[in-house]
Structure formats: C-alpha cells, structure tokens
Short mmCIF file of C-alpha atoms in Angstrom, two decimals:
data_model
loop_
_atom_site.label_atom_id
_atom_site.label_comp_id
_atom_site.label_asym_id
_atom_site.label_seq_id
_atom_site.Cartn_x
_atom_site.Cartn_y
_atom_site.Cartn_z
CA MET A 1 98.48 113.23 134.95
CA PRO A 2 97.04 113.65 131.45
CA PHE A 3 99.14 114.92 128.65
CA LEU A 4 96.34 115.94 126.53
CA SER A 5 93.45 118.07 127.47
CA THR A 6 89.88 117.99 126.20
CA ASP A 7 88.88 121.19 127.41
CA ALA A 8 85.89 122.05 125.20
CA ASP A 9 86.55 125.70 124.66
CA LEU A 10 90.21 124.92 123.47
CA LEU A 11 89.25 122.17 121.29
CA ALA A 12 86.32 124.38 119.53
CA ARG A 13 88.93 126.76 118.94
CA LEU A 14 91.01 124.18 117.27
CA ARG A 15 88.36 122.97 115.22
CA SER A 16 87.69 126.64 113.82
CA ASP A 17 91.26 127.24 113.11
CA LEU A 18 91.86 123.75 111.37
CA SER A 19 88.72 124.57 109.23
CA SER A 20 89.53 127.94 108.64
CA ALA A 21 93.11 126.45 107.36
CA ASP A 22 91.62 124.07 104.85
CA PHE A 23 93.85 121.39 106.81
CA THR A 24 92.23 118.66 104.75
CA VAL A 25 92.93 115.51 102.75
CA ASP A 26 92.10 117.32 99.42
CA ARG A 27 93.78 120.43 100.03
CA LEU A 28 97.08 118.72 101.27
CA GLY A 29 97.03 116.16 98.38
CA SER A 30 96.36 118.40 95.67
CA ALA A 31 98.96 119.46 93.36
CA ASP A 32 98.87 123.20 95.16
CA ALA A 33 100.13 121.33 98.17
CA TRP A 34 102.71 118.43 97.98
CA GLY A 35 101.17 116.79 95.36
CA ALA A 36 101.20 113.20 94.05
CA ALA A 37 105.39 112.47 93.72
CA ALA A 38 105.84 114.08 97.16
CA GLY A 39 102.91 112.23 98.73
CA ALA A 40 104.21 109.07 97.53
CA ALA A 41 107.53 109.85 98.94
CA LEU A 42 105.73 110.71 102.09
CA PHE A 43 104.08 107.54 102.20
CA ARG A 44 107.30 105.80 101.82
CA GLY A 45 108.70 107.44 105.16
CA GLU A 46 110.78 110.41 103.51
CA ARG A 47 109.71 113.69 104.10
CA VAL A 48 112.12 115.80 102.08
CA ALA A 49 110.21 116.11 99.16
CA ALA A 50 106.74 116.92 101.02
CA ARG A 51 108.70 119.60 102.57
CA ARG A 52 110.15 121.07 99.83
CA ALA A 53 106.96 120.96 97.67
CA LEU A 54 105.00 122.64 100.54
CA LEU A 55 107.37 125.57 100.33
CA ARG A 56 107.32 126.11 96.85
CA SER A 57 103.43 125.61 96.80
CA VAL A 58 103.21 128.49 99.52
CA ASP A 59 105.41 130.72 97.25
CA ARG A 60 103.04 130.11 94.50
CA ASP A 61 99.90 130.52 96.56
CA PRO A 62 100.20 132.34 99.99
CA SER A 63 96.73 131.36 101.03
CA LEU A 64 98.00 128.11 101.47
CA ARG A 65 100.48 129.20 104.23
CA PRO A 66 98.38 128.14 107.25
CA ALA A 67 97.70 124.56 106.03
CA ALA A 68 101.27 124.02 104.90
CA THR A 69 102.49 125.36 108.63
CA LEU A 70 100.37 122.76 110.13
CA ALA A 71 101.64 120.16 107.91
CA LEU A 72 105.30 120.91 108.37
CA ALA A 73 104.57 120.74 112.46
CA PHE A 74 102.03 117.97 112.75
CA VAL A 75 102.80 115.69 109.92
CA LEU A 76 106.54 116.35 109.08
CA GLY A 77 107.36 117.15 112.69
CA VAL A 78 109.22 120.14 111.37
CA PRO A 79 109.77 122.90 114.14
CA GLN A 80 107.88 125.95 112.97
CA PRO A 81 108.52 129.65 113.83
CA ALA A 82 105.92 130.55 116.98
CA ASP A 83 104.81 133.65 114.66
CA ASP A 84 104.02 131.08 111.76
CA LEU A 85 102.04 128.81 114.07
CA ALA A 86 100.39 131.64 115.56
CA GLU A 87 99.08 132.70 112.27
CA ALA A 88 97.95 129.24 111.37
CA LEU A 89 96.06 128.85 114.74
CA PRO A 90 94.97 132.53 115.03
CA THR A 91 91.98 131.42 117.30
CA LEU A 92 93.58 128.96 119.41
CA GLY A 93 97.02 130.43 119.62
CA VAL A 94 100.47 129.19 120.57
CA ASP A 95 99.58 129.08 124.01
CA GLY A 96 96.22 127.15 123.42
CA ALA A 97 98.08 124.66 121.40
CA GLU A 98 100.46 124.40 124.18
CA ALA A 99 97.60 124.02 126.96
CA LEU A 100 96.12 121.25 124.96
CA GLY A 101 99.33 119.26 125.09
CA LEU A 102 100.04 119.49 121.29
CA VAL A 103 102.95 121.56 121.23
CA GLU A 104 106.14 122.75 123.32
CA ARG A 105 108.25 126.02 122.61
CA ARG A 106 111.90 125.53 121.66
CA PRO A 107 114.59 127.90 122.47
CA GLY A 108 115.14 130.58 119.43
CA GLY A 109 111.30 131.27 119.11
CA GLU A 110 110.45 127.96 117.78
CA VAL A 111 107.63 125.56 118.27
CA ALA A 112 107.66 121.88 117.93
CA ALA A 113 104.72 119.41 117.67
CA LEU A 114 104.61 116.75 120.39
CA VAL A 115 101.92 114.66 118.58
CA ASP A 116 101.16 114.02 115.02
CA LEU A 117 97.69 115.67 113.71
CA ARG A 118 96.36 115.36 110.40
CA PRO A 119 93.30 115.11 108.25
CA TYR A 120 91.63 111.93 107.57
CA ALA A 121 88.71 111.50 104.93
CA PHE A 122 86.72 108.43 104.03
CA VAL A 123 83.61 107.34 102.66
CA ASP A 124 81.53 104.53 104.15
CA ALA A 125 77.71 103.33 104.05
CA ALA A 126 76.50 106.66 105.98
CA GLY A 127 78.24 108.87 103.57
CA GLU A 128 81.26 111.15 103.16
CA ALA A 129 82.95 112.35 106.22
CA SER A 130 86.19 113.78 107.60
CA TRP A 131 88.14 114.30 110.56
CA TRP A 132 91.32 115.38 112.43
CA ILE A 133 93.43 112.36 114.17
CA THR A 134 95.92 112.92 116.42
CA SER A 135 98.47 109.96 117.48
CA ASP A 136 102.15 109.83 118.40
CA LEU A 137 104.57 111.47 115.97
CA GLY A 138 106.15 108.81 113.85
CA GLU A 139 109.73 107.78 112.77
CA LEU A 140 109.40 110.00 109.78
CA ALA A 141 109.09 112.99 112.56
CA LEU A 142 111.42 111.11 115.25
CA GLY A 143 113.93 110.51 112.94
CA GLY A 144 114.89 107.16 114.69
CA ALA A 145 113.16 104.36 116.45
CA LEU A 146 109.77 104.60 118.07
CA ARG A 147 108.77 104.17 121.85
CA GLU A 148 107.40 101.01 123.09
CA ASP A 149 104.27 102.64 124.12
CA HIS A 150 103.73 104.61 120.85
CA VAL A 151 100.18 105.14 119.66
CA LEU A 152 99.93 104.68 116.17
CA GLY A 153 97.64 106.60 113.71
CA VAL A 154 95.60 105.97 111.04
CA GLY A 155 97.61 103.34 108.89
CA GLY A 156 96.83 101.03 106.15
CA ALA A 157 95.52 98.16 108.59
CA SER A 158 93.24 100.33 110.18
CA ALA A 159 91.62 102.19 106.79
CA THR A 160 91.33 98.17 105.90
CA LEU A 161 89.38 97.31 109.10
CA ALA A 162 87.26 100.28 108.50
CA GLY A 163 86.61 99.62 105.27
CA LEU A 164 85.54 96.00 106.35
CA MET A 165 82.57 97.13 108.74
CA THR A 166 79.17 95.68 107.67
CA PRO A 167 76.68 98.48 107.59
CA GLY A 168 73.62 98.63 109.69
CA THR A 169 72.45 100.15 113.06
CA VAL A 170 73.23 98.14 115.90
CA ASP A 171 72.92 98.97 119.84
CA ARG A 172 76.09 97.92 121.38
CA ALA A 173 79.53 97.53 119.87
CA LEU A 174 82.99 97.04 121.05
CA ASP A 175 86.03 98.12 119.78
CA LEU A 176 89.05 95.80 121.26
CA GLY A 177 92.58 97.53 121.26
CA THR A 178 91.24 100.75 120.24
CA GLY A 179 94.73 102.65 119.80
CA CYS A 180 94.17 106.03 118.64
CA GLY A 181 90.35 105.51 118.70
CA ILE A 182 90.09 105.34 114.70
CA GLN A 183 87.85 102.26 114.65
CA ALA A 184 85.91 103.36 117.75
CA LEU A 185 84.89 106.62 115.79
CA HIS A 186 83.90 104.51 112.65
CA VAL A 187 81.79 102.13 114.46
CA ALA A 188 80.05 105.05 116.28
CA ARG A 189 78.24 106.03 112.87
CA HIS A 190 76.05 102.93 113.08
CA ALA A 191 76.18 101.72 116.93
CA ARG A 192 74.31 103.86 119.56
CA HIS A 193 76.73 102.99 122.25
CA VAL A 194 80.40 102.05 121.84
CA VAL A 195 82.95 100.33 124.40
CA ALA A 196 86.51 101.21 123.52
CA THR A 197 89.01 99.29 125.25
CA ASP A 198 92.95 99.51 125.14
CA ILE A 199 95.62 97.96 127.76
CA SER A 200 97.30 101.53 127.24
CA ARG A 201 96.23 104.51 129.01
CA ARG A 202 98.40 106.56 126.50
CA ALA A 203 96.10 105.20 123.64
CA LEU A 204 92.76 105.82 125.80
CA GLU A 205 94.13 109.35 126.07
CA PHE A 206 94.70 109.77 122.24
CA ALA A 207 91.20 108.08 121.59
CA ALA A 208 89.16 110.46 123.92
CA PHE A 209 91.15 113.39 122.67
CA ASN A 210 90.03 112.51 118.96
CA ALA A 211 86.46 111.66 119.60
CA ALA A 212 86.06 115.02 121.43
CA LEU A 213 88.16 117.01 118.91
CA ASN A 214 85.53 115.35 116.30
CA LEU A 215 82.26 115.87 118.39
CA VAL A 216 81.61 112.00 118.35
CA ASP A 217 79.42 110.99 121.20
CA GLY A 218 78.29 107.95 122.63
CA ILE A 219 81.96 106.24 123.07
CA GLU A 220 83.15 104.58 126.47
CA PHE A 221 86.66 104.03 126.98
CA ARG A 222 88.00 101.33 129.43
CA LEU A 223 91.34 100.21 130.32
CA GLY A 224 92.37 96.71 130.39
CA SER A 225 93.63 93.59 128.31
CA LEU A 226 91.64 92.02 125.86
CA PHE A 227 88.04 91.07 127.18
CA GLU A 228 88.64 91.82 130.58
CA PRO A 229 87.21 95.16 130.64
CA VAL A 230 83.90 93.76 129.08
CA ALA A 231 83.63 90.65 131.10
CA GLY A 232 80.19 89.18 131.45
CA GLU A 233 78.90 91.70 128.38
CA THR A 234 77.95 90.95 124.95
CA PHE A 235 77.68 93.01 121.67
CA ASP A 236 76.19 93.15 118.38
CA HIS A 237 79.06 94.20 116.68
CA VAL A 238 82.71 93.66 117.59
CA VAL A 239 85.57 95.20 115.87
CA SER A 240 89.56 94.60 116.47
CA ASN A 241 92.86 95.34 114.86
CA PRO A 242 94.42 93.62 117.72
CA PRO A 243 98.25 93.71 118.31
CA PHE A 244 98.70 90.76 116.07
CA VAL A 245 102.45 91.02 114.74
CA ILE A 246 104.38 87.98 115.47
CA THR A 247 107.56 89.05 117.64
CA PRO A 248 110.48 87.03 119.34
CA ARG A 249 110.18 87.08 122.97
CA ALA A 250 113.83 87.77 123.42
CA PRO A 251 115.85 89.91 125.59
CA GLY A 252 116.79 93.34 123.60
CA VAL A 253 113.59 92.80 120.95
CA PRO A 254 111.27 96.00 121.43
CA GLU A 255 107.77 95.04 122.20
CA TYR A 256 105.42 97.81 120.72
CA GLU A 257 101.87 98.00 122.69
CA TYR A 258 100.19 99.15 119.18
CA ARG A 259 101.45 95.91 117.66
CA ASP A 260 102.85 93.13 120.01
CA GLY A 261 100.41 91.30 122.00
CA GLY A 262 102.98 89.69 124.46
CA MET A 263 102.41 86.08 123.28
CA VAL A 264 104.45 83.62 121.46
CA GLY A 265 103.63 83.47 117.57
CA ASP A 266 100.03 84.01 116.87
CA ASP A 267 98.96 82.97 120.12
CA LEU A 268 97.42 86.48 120.37
CA VAL A 269 95.00 86.08 117.71
CA ALA A 270 94.19 82.80 118.55
CA SER A 271 92.96 84.02 121.86
CA VAL A 272 90.77 86.57 120.41
CA VAL A 273 89.02 84.39 117.99
CA ALA A 274 88.46 81.99 120.86
CA GLN A 275 87.05 84.33 123.33
CA VAL A 276 84.92 86.74 121.43
CA GLY A 277 82.06 84.38 120.79
CA ALA A 278 81.23 84.53 124.39
CA HIS A 279 80.93 88.17 123.96
CA LEU A 280 78.61 88.18 120.63
CA ALA A 281 74.84 88.75 120.90
CA PRO A 282 72.77 86.36 118.93
CA GLY A 283 73.36 87.43 115.38
CA GLY A 284 76.28 89.75 116.51
CA VAL A 285 79.25 89.90 113.93
CA ALA A 286 82.99 89.92 115.13
CA GLN A 287 85.57 91.56 112.41
CA LEU A 288 89.45 91.55 113.04
CA LEU A 289 92.48 91.71 111.04
CA GLY A 290 95.22 88.75 111.70
CA ASN A 291 98.62 87.22 111.32
CA TRP A 292 98.66 83.35 111.23
CA GLU A 293 101.51 81.09 110.93
CA THR A 294 102.16 78.03 108.51
CA GLY A 295 104.65 75.22 110.12
CA GLY A 296 106.85 73.04 108.54
CA ALA A 297 108.30 70.79 111.24
CA GLY A 298 109.24 70.93 114.76
CA ALA A 299 107.10 73.21 117.53
CA ALA A 300 105.10 74.63 114.37
CA ALA A 301 103.95 71.05 112.59
CA GLY A 302 100.53 71.68 113.67
CA LYS A 303 100.41 75.13 112.46
CA ARG A 304 98.26 75.81 109.33
CA GLY A 305 97.94 78.99 108.35
CA ALA A 306 94.61 80.79 107.79
CA TYR A 307 92.92 77.31 108.35
CA SER A 308 93.80 77.61 111.78
CA VAL A 309 91.32 80.01 112.47
CA ALA A 310 88.33 78.01 112.49
CA ASP A 311 90.30 75.40 114.86
CA TRP A 312 90.71 78.51 117.27
CA ALA A 313 86.90 79.58 116.89
CA SER A 314 86.04 75.93 117.69
CA ARG A 315 87.53 76.31 121.47
CA GLY A 316 84.82 78.68 122.38
CA ASP A 317 82.21 77.61 124.07
CA VAL A 318 79.42 79.06 121.24
CA PRO A 319 79.11 77.88 117.88
CA LEU A 320 80.37 80.76 115.16
CA ASP A 321 80.35 81.05 111.52
CA VAL A 322 83.89 81.51 110.55
CA TRP A 323 85.04 83.22 107.42
CA VAL A 324 88.77 83.87 106.87
CA VAL A 325 89.94 85.58 103.64
CA GLU A 326 94.04 85.56 103.41
CA ARG A 327 95.05 88.72 101.57
CA GLU A 328 99.00 88.24 102.05
CA VAL A 329 101.83 85.52 102.63
CA GLN A 330 105.28 86.14 103.52
CA ASP A 331 108.40 84.14 104.25
CA PRO A 332 110.03 84.73 107.40
CA ALA A 333 112.62 86.80 106.11
CA ALA A 334 110.14 89.42 104.44
CA TYR A 335 108.23 89.39 107.59
CA ALA A 336 110.97 90.18 109.54
CA GLU A 337 111.99 92.86 107.26
CA THR A 338 108.56 94.34 107.15
CA TRP A 339 108.48 94.86 111.07
CA ILE A 340 111.70 95.99 112.13
CA ARG A 341 111.33 98.54 109.46
CA ASP A 342 108.14 99.53 111.04
CA GLY A 343 109.86 100.16 114.49
CA GLY A 344 111.68 102.54 113.03
CA THR A 345 115.07 100.65 112.67
CA ARG A 346 116.73 101.06 109.57
CA PRO A 347 118.44 98.65 107.37
CA GLY A 348 122.21 98.89 107.43
CA THR A 349 122.49 99.30 111.17
CA ASP A 350 124.13 97.12 113.63
CA ASP A 351 120.33 97.11 115.51
CA PHE A 352 118.54 95.86 112.00
CA GLU A 353 121.10 93.27 112.00
CA ARG A 354 120.80 92.21 115.47
CA LEU A 355 116.87 92.26 115.63
CA TYR A 356 116.80 90.26 112.09
CA GLU A 357 119.02 87.40 113.68
CA ALA A 358 116.15 87.38 116.64
CA TRP A 359 113.43 87.38 114.30
CA LEU A 360 114.99 84.63 111.88
CA GLY A 361 116.09 82.46 114.75
CA ASP A 362 112.50 82.52 116.59
CA PHE A 363 110.80 81.24 113.46
CA GLU A 364 113.63 78.67 112.80
CA ALA A 365 113.39 77.57 116.29
CA ARG A 366 109.43 77.10 115.91
CA GLY A 367 109.56 75.45 112.50
CA VAL A 368 107.33 78.43 110.99
CA VAL A 369 107.77 78.68 107.03
CA GLU A 370 105.03 81.11 106.11
CA VAL A 371 103.17 83.74 107.68
CA GLY A 372 99.82 84.76 106.58
CA PHE A 373 97.87 88.08 106.82
CA GLY A 374 93.97 88.71 106.32
CA TYR A 375 90.33 89.58 107.52
CA VAL A 376 88.27 87.40 109.93
CA THR A 377 84.77 87.49 110.07
CA LEU A 378 82.90 85.42 112.77
CA ARG A 379 78.92 85.72 113.58
CA ARG A 380 76.83 83.83 116.26
CA PRO A 381 74.01 82.39 114.47
CA THR A 382 70.39 83.31 115.78
CA GLY A 383 68.87 79.95 115.71
CA GLY A 384 70.07 76.64 116.90
CA GLY A 385 70.73 73.62 115.13
CA ALA A 386 72.27 75.21 111.89
CA VAL A 387 75.60 73.58 111.06
CA PRO A 388 78.09 76.45 111.42
CA LEU A 389 79.67 78.07 108.08
CA VAL A 390 83.62 77.47 107.74
CA ARG A 391 85.07 79.16 104.84
CA THR A 392 88.56 79.89 104.23
CA GLU A 393 90.26 81.25 101.11
CA ARG A 394 93.14 82.73 99.70
CA LEU A 395 92.71 85.94 97.83
CA LEU A 396 95.72 87.46 96.91
CA GLY A 397 94.92 89.42 94.05
CA GLY A 398 93.32 93.09 93.68
CA LEU A 399 89.97 93.66 95.23
CA GLY A 400 86.92 95.13 93.02
CA SER A 401 85.27 98.30 92.85
CA ASN A 402 83.85 98.87 96.12
CA ASP A 403 83.00 102.77 96.60
CA VAL A 404 81.88 102.40 100.35
CA GLY A 405 84.34 99.33 101.36
CA LEU A 406 83.91 95.78 101.62
CA GLY A 407 81.74 96.02 104.20
CA ALA A 408 78.43 95.60 102.45
CA HIS A 409 79.83 92.73 100.33
CA LEU A 410 80.51 90.86 103.47
CA ALA A 411 77.19 91.54 104.97
CA ALA A 412 75.54 90.43 101.72
CA THR A 413 77.50 87.36 101.89
CA LEU A 414 76.43 86.43 105.16
CA ASP A 415 72.88 87.28 104.24
CA ALA A 416 73.26 84.67 101.66
CA VAL A 417 74.62 81.95 103.56
CA ASP A 418 71.42 82.47 105.94
CA VAL A 419 69.15 82.11 102.76
CA LEU A 420 71.22 79.12 101.57
CA ARG A 421 70.82 77.28 104.85
CA GLY A 422 67.07 77.30 104.45
CA LEU A 423 67.24 76.06 101.16
CA ASP A 424 67.50 72.22 100.46
CA ASP A 425 68.15 71.11 96.67
CA ALA A 426 64.55 70.85 95.82
CA ALA A 427 63.66 74.47 97.16
CA LEU A 428 66.93 75.93 95.55
CA LEU A 429 65.66 74.51 92.12
CA ALA A 430 62.26 76.24 92.54
CA THR A 431 64.00 79.67 93.28
CA ARG A 432 64.07 82.59 90.68
CA LEU A 433 67.85 84.23 90.49
CA THR A 434 69.15 87.05 89.11
CA VAL A 435 72.66 87.67 87.81
CA ALA A 436 74.44 90.59 89.64
CA GLY A 437 74.93 93.79 87.79
CA ASP A 438 78.85 93.69 88.28
CA VAL A 439 79.02 90.25 86.82
CA THR A 440 80.56 90.09 83.37
CA GLU A 441 81.90 87.07 81.18
CA GLU A 442 85.41 86.43 79.36
CA ARG A 443 85.87 83.82 76.65
CA HIS A 444 89.04 82.68 75.03
CA TYR A 445 89.03 80.81 71.75
CA TRP A 446 91.61 79.10 69.66
CA PRO A 447 92.31 80.59 66.33
CA GLY A 448 89.52 79.57 63.87
CA ASN A 449 87.52 77.66 66.86
CA ASP A 450 84.10 78.24 67.24
CA ASP A 451 83.65 77.09 70.93
CA PRO A 452 85.35 78.81 73.77
CA THR A 453 88.50 77.17 75.43
CA VAL A 454 87.96 78.74 78.48
CA ILE A 455 84.97 80.61 80.38
CA THR A 456 85.58 82.75 83.04
CA LEU A 457 82.88 84.58 85.07
CA VAL A 458 84.27 88.04 86.31
CA GLN A 459 82.88 89.84 89.64
CA GLY A 460 83.38 93.88 89.16
CA GLY A 461 82.86 94.36 93.12
CA GLY A 462 83.57 92.63 96.07
CA PHE A 463 86.99 90.60 96.05
CA ALA A 464 86.88 90.70 92.21
CA ARG A 465 86.67 86.77 92.05
CA ARG A 466 87.26 84.96 88.92
CA VAL A 467 85.25 81.89 88.36
CA ASP A 468 86.02 79.17 86.01
CA SER A 469 83.01 78.27 84.24
CA GLY A 470 81.78 75.90 81.22
CA THR A 471 79.08 76.07 78.66
CA ALA A 472 76.31 74.97 80.84
CA LEU A 473 77.08 77.24 83.90
CA SER A 474 77.79 80.08 81.73
CA ALA A 475 74.27 79.74 80.18
CA LEU A 476 72.73 79.01 83.36
CA VAL A 477 73.61 82.72 84.91
CA GLY A 478 73.03 84.01 81.56
CA ALA A 479 69.53 83.07 81.83
CA CYS A 480 69.06 83.98 85.53
CA ASP A 481 66.67 87.23 84.94
CA GLY A 482 64.47 86.53 87.80
CA GLU A 483 61.65 85.02 85.07
CA LEU A 484 62.56 80.89 85.28
CA SER A 485 63.37 78.95 88.39
CA VAL A 486 66.71 77.22 88.43
CA GLY A 487 64.99 73.92 87.74
CA ALA A 488 63.30 75.28 84.85
CA ILE A 489 66.37 76.64 83.48
CA VAL A 490 68.52 73.28 84.27
CA GLY A 491 65.57 71.35 82.55
CA ALA A 492 65.89 73.68 79.32
CA LEU A 493 69.94 73.39 79.29
CA ALA A 494 69.77 69.52 79.58
CA HIS A 495 67.42 69.49 76.53
CA LEU A 496 69.45 71.80 74.30
CA LEU A 497 72.95 70.20 75.46
CA GLU A 498 71.37 66.59 75.20
CA ALA A 499 72.47 65.84 78.83
CA ASP A 500 70.91 63.77 81.47
CA GLU A 501 68.97 66.29 83.54
CA SER A 502 69.87 64.26 86.99
CA ALA A 503 73.61 64.55 86.25
CA LEU A 504 73.59 68.09 84.92
CA THR A 505 71.41 69.11 88.25
CA ALA A 506 74.05 67.38 90.41
CA GLU A 507 76.69 69.33 88.66
CA LEU A 508 75.46 72.75 88.44
CA LEU A 509 73.63 73.07 91.73
CA PRO A 510 76.61 73.30 94.06
CA GLN A 511 78.20 75.85 91.60
CA VAL A 512 74.97 77.81 91.90
CA ARG A 513 75.09 77.70 95.82
CA GLU A 514 78.82 79.25 95.45
CA LEU A 515 77.70 81.90 93.22
CA VAL A 516 74.83 83.03 95.18
CA THR A 517 77.23 83.06 98.39
CA THR A 518 79.32 85.30 96.47
CA GLY A 519 77.05 87.39 95.34
CA MET A 520 77.59 86.93 91.52
CA LEU A 521 74.00 85.25 91.72
CA ARG A 522 71.07 86.91 93.80
CA PRO A 523 67.66 85.52 95.24
#
C-alpha cells in the first residue's frame, strides 16, 4: 500500500501553504532565519545551532513563524505542537498532512514529520527554478543509523550531476536509479518524455510524489534493476547517479539501496558503462557519477582507476566516445570513514570500529590502494568510421565560474571534438580561431629579467584549466581574433622568432587542437 498520497487537491493545498509560508531556500538561508553559521553546522550534520537560530529569529520577526515551524518539523525533525503546524499549513491542515503521509500525531498533542520536506532552488540553462523535495528523514532528524531502504534527498552528488547535464531539447531521456526523482525532474526541463527507473518501490513513490507536488509532467516511473525496465529501448540522454559506493560484501555490513549496488568493488559502475551504449540513440549522451578502484597487487592488480572506464565502455557492442574527469581521490581509510559516517554510524562507537575493520579488510584483501570519484560522459557517435574519443584526466582543483553549471561547457567540448574530427592538419591551418572571453594569461619573471620564466593560460569558466604555455603558443593565442588563419599566424611567428616554420607548425598544432577541445580557442 502506498505510504504517500498524490491526491491532487491535497497537493494543491500543500503547494499553496508552502508558498504562503515563504518556505524557500532564500528565506531559510538568510540572516533572518538560521543564517550562515547555523546553516554550516546543519551541513555538518548538527541541528542544535539551526534550531536555536530559528527560535531566536521568530522572536525577532513573528512573520517567520510558519517557515520556521516547517523547517523545524521537516528539515530538523523536531516534533511540533499540532496548533503550530496547523498555523503553518492553514489550507492543508494537520489532517491533510496526515492524509498525504507526511506526518503522524504523537501523544501530548505533538506532530512528528515522517519525511524530509525542504525547498530546493537552482539555475540551469532554462533559467531559475525552485521546487520542494521530499525524501526519507536523515540521520540528523533520526538521531541514528539509516534504514537500508533509505531514500536520499538532494545531496552534493545529485546537485553535481544536475549541474553536469548537457542542455538542448531531446525527445527521450532516461534517469537510471532515480531515487527521490531529482534528476528526472531536472532532465524533464529539456526532454519531452522521461523514463525514471529504480530498484526501490519506496524511491519511486517519493519520485512520483515530488513530480506531482511540483507539477512536473512527462515522467514515467518504472520498477527494476539497472537497464531491465528499458530493455530494447534507446534514449537521447541518459543520466545516472548510480549506487556506486564500494561496500564490503560481508555479514553485518549494511547495504543501503540508495548507494550500494550489491556488486563487488566498482563492478556496478563498470556494468552501467558497458551496457549504456546499447540504450543510446545515435548522437545520444550518457552522464553519470562513479567510483573506481586502483589496485596495487593481488586481485586488484588490473584496476587502473579512471583509466578503467574506457575499458568498461569497450565491452559493449556500440563504440562510444569516452570522457572521464576524476575529481577526487581517497585512500582506503579515508573512503571507509566517509561512507560509514554517511550511513549514520558515528566514530567512537563499537559499530563504527566493526564496520571500519570490514572496509579496510575488504580493500586489503583485494589489493585496492586508492579510490577515485568523478564524472563520466559517454556519447554514441552519429557517423560510422570515426575514431572514438578517449579522454581521461585528473582535475582535482576548483571549478571555474559556471553560472548554470558545467553542462554547457561539456556540450561545447563534445561539439569541438566533432569539429576537429573533420579537420586534418591542413584544414586546421586554414581555420580562423578566436580566443574565448574567459581566457587570461599569467606571466612570471625573475627579478630584473625582461623575458618571462613561466607563461600560463588560465580558463575562467569550465574546469578552470591552467595550461603551461611558451612564447610561441601565447603569441598565437593572442593573435586569434578571427581575422587570420592559424597557418598565417604560425607563418608570421616563424618569421618573428626566426624559427623553422615546419617545426613550429608541428609543435603548435597539437596544442591548438587541445585548446580548441577545451574551449580556450573557438572556431
């Protein structure tokens, strides 16, 4: 029996009350509510500072009371007096919230939230938007470890994937492992029809509730594991935040549905990468997050970290462009601590020590010395005969300024790859290029020297790349204003630098291709 109702009338009342209460990201994050310091404590999993800040804020500004009551109940998990919740939900009422499956009455006249309900705001290529997202109550509200069928809300990984989505209207999209439905809601902003799958019925209920609450149409929800619910179907865009966490397959170790795929090591991510090509239409793009192992010796000797992803993709029947960006690397101990703590088990307890032993024992037995995390972009080329792109890079630093996320940059990179595929060296030399507006140059000099010791090209957006340059490359980039061809610029530089033009061309053209690929130069 469903635990959440999608009754249209009750949801309309809930939407009205949440709007009237100004239950928004801006309102709660402002200095008028819990403010930056308390918000940071909340992010660390501590709710006391946020609760105290909210109560002080209501004393200063009684108009904040409805939003504060909702935040206390649904974000912090603090039971509220029935009268206070009724005041915060005047149209829906406590009875309506109970009928939707959001709350339960407690002895003594209090009402406790059964779900996490919080505002969510973002900016993407389609503009600004805001929703309310429900999920299971987290450890902060529960005060202990999570249930194994826990449905996660909007976390850092899901926000990251949403920001990676390449823009552009498509007919069909797939959200593989939808969880609370956040990626399906995002992709529905540019896809005419979305299929959202999950192995968890509980997750699909939350996802359907969130779509109905936020009036997002065009999403079809299907139950099943990985690609089983979409056998034989293809899509223009596939997104997935799969359960990629590497968990020991040992008795007594919890397996959370939202993060554990039930396979050994990084086999779950490998399986998704190997199978997704068969479900991409020509030109279709798949985007996912993942973990991958690096092996030292023993059973994991063949594990090559991020470089394994191209091997996994090659196992499929469809050639794919592969672009892997590794964003973080952890040793086994740090990885174990991160995910044990994520499940709600606190350090210093017997359970934490027991799980820590299991995690480290698993990594040691399999010879794993490092675990990487990053972004995977896969694309099915439209034409035959082209050599697939295989690009694997480690970019551990901060990102550039990307107002609507990295999606536009990823799409531009894929477009640049297509352009360059059609240009041999002669054609590239005949091409006129312009330097991107976010590219600057840094020069460093020894004191008293006229010639720079180090020249670096710096990208302001995208991945904030820093490219070591030389006098010739820097001069070429500076001359790329769309007026002269690359060949003409190289010829002029060869004359000025008194260099052999053929040798200079052979030196600069690969660098030019890389700068075009990464968006620092544009055709």
